Amino acid sequence: APEPRRALRPKAPTQASTSTMPPPIPKKPVGTPLFGIARPTLVIECFLDLCCPFSKKMFVALTTQVLNAGPDKFGGQVELVFQNVPQPWHAQSSYMHEVALAVSLVNEAAFYPAVSAIFEAQTDFFDDKVMDKTRSQVYSDLIDVVVPALAAAGFAEVTADAIGEKLALTGEGNSGSAVTLPMKWAIKYHRLRSIHVTPTVLVNGIEAPDISSGWTGEQWDEKIAALLA
């Protein structure tokens, strides 16, 4: 018999939150760095939507052709930062990003492998595949995608239960979950930078409109080399 869907509601709901305060200032920069370089010369911020095929192309090129050799390739001068941009015309995109952020809350080092797994299974979460699914079902399907990939990457501690705990509602009403605040920070961050199209790339805080999702690894290498020259 198939496993029952995971329960993502709190066991003991607390009083519904009525706070109208804006999100607090985050304690560290918004976005997830690939390497964690202390003072990089180039910071490449990629504003990506996990449900966007063009975002997937850019992510795959960067992580498998350009930066897959590690930070030493460019002398420790280049950092990639993933910025979450769930596009609202694909409602399930929010759930995809929430699962990735839930993984990050369990172990930030597992974020990129989780994102890779979600991108790999991206078409399974397109509109036509999830139209008749509930939010909890989409969460459960995403967890089933990322957990085996994370175990294979050495993150066995990032279990289905650990991820589900971060996605569970914290109370009644619109109380949200543990990933609600990171989502608010991500949304506020890209809105303040007028990001609309995905993918969009900022290099050292300035938009690089010449960079395309269709770029090859060689084109990225040439661009980075020119900026470091």
PDB file of N, CA and C in Angstrom, residues 39 61 79 113 157 171 208 213:
ATOM      1  N   ARG A  39      35.685  37.413   1.216  1.00  0.00           N
ATOM      2  CA  ARG A  39      35.698  38.696   0.502  1.00  0.00           C
ATOM      3  C   ARG A  39      35.987  38.455  -0.980  1.00  0.00           C
ATOM      4  N   ALA A  61      24.436  25.268 -16.160  1.00  0.00           N
ATOM      5  CA  ALA A  61      25.683  25.710 -16.796  1.00  0.00           C
ATOM      6  C   ALA A  61      26.701  26.171 -15.753  1.00  0.00           C
ATOM      7  N   GLU A  79      32.277  34.345  -6.227  1.00  0.00           N
ATOM      8  CA  GLU A  79      31.226  33.703  -5.439  1.00  0.00           C
ATOM      9  C   GLU A  79      29.907  33.734  -6.211  1.00  0.00           C
ATOM     10  N   PRO A 113      22.637  20.950  -3.533  1.00  0.00           N
ATOM     11  CA  PRO A 113      22.200  19.637  -4.000  1.00  0.00           C
ATOM     12  C   PRO A 113      20.678  19.507  -4.070  1.00  0.00           C
ATOM     13  N   GLU A 157      21.292  13.302   7.134  1.00  0.00           N
ATOM     14  CA  GLU A 157      20.569  13.897   8.265  1.00  0.00           C
ATOM     15  C   GLU A 157      19.401  14.771   7.819  1.00  0.00           C
ATOM     16  N   GLY A 171       0.968  27.436  13.731  1.00  0.00           N
ATOM     17  CA  GLY A 171      -0.199  27.813  14.517  1.00  0.00           C
ATOM     18  C   GLY A 171      -1.430  27.913  13.651  1.00  0.00           C
ATOM     19  N   ALA A 208      23.680  42.669 -15.059  1.00  0.00           N
ATOM     20  CA  ALA A 208      24.481  42.343 -16.248  1.00  0.00           C
ATOM     21  C   ALA A 208      23.525  41.855 -17.330  1.00  0.00           C
ATOM     22  N   SER A 213      20.537  33.088 -20.341  1.00  0.00           N
ATOM     23  CA  SER A 213      20.360  31.710 -19.878  1.00  0.00           C
ATOM     24  C   SER A 213      20.930  30.718 -20.867  1.00  0.00           C
TER      25      SER A 213
END
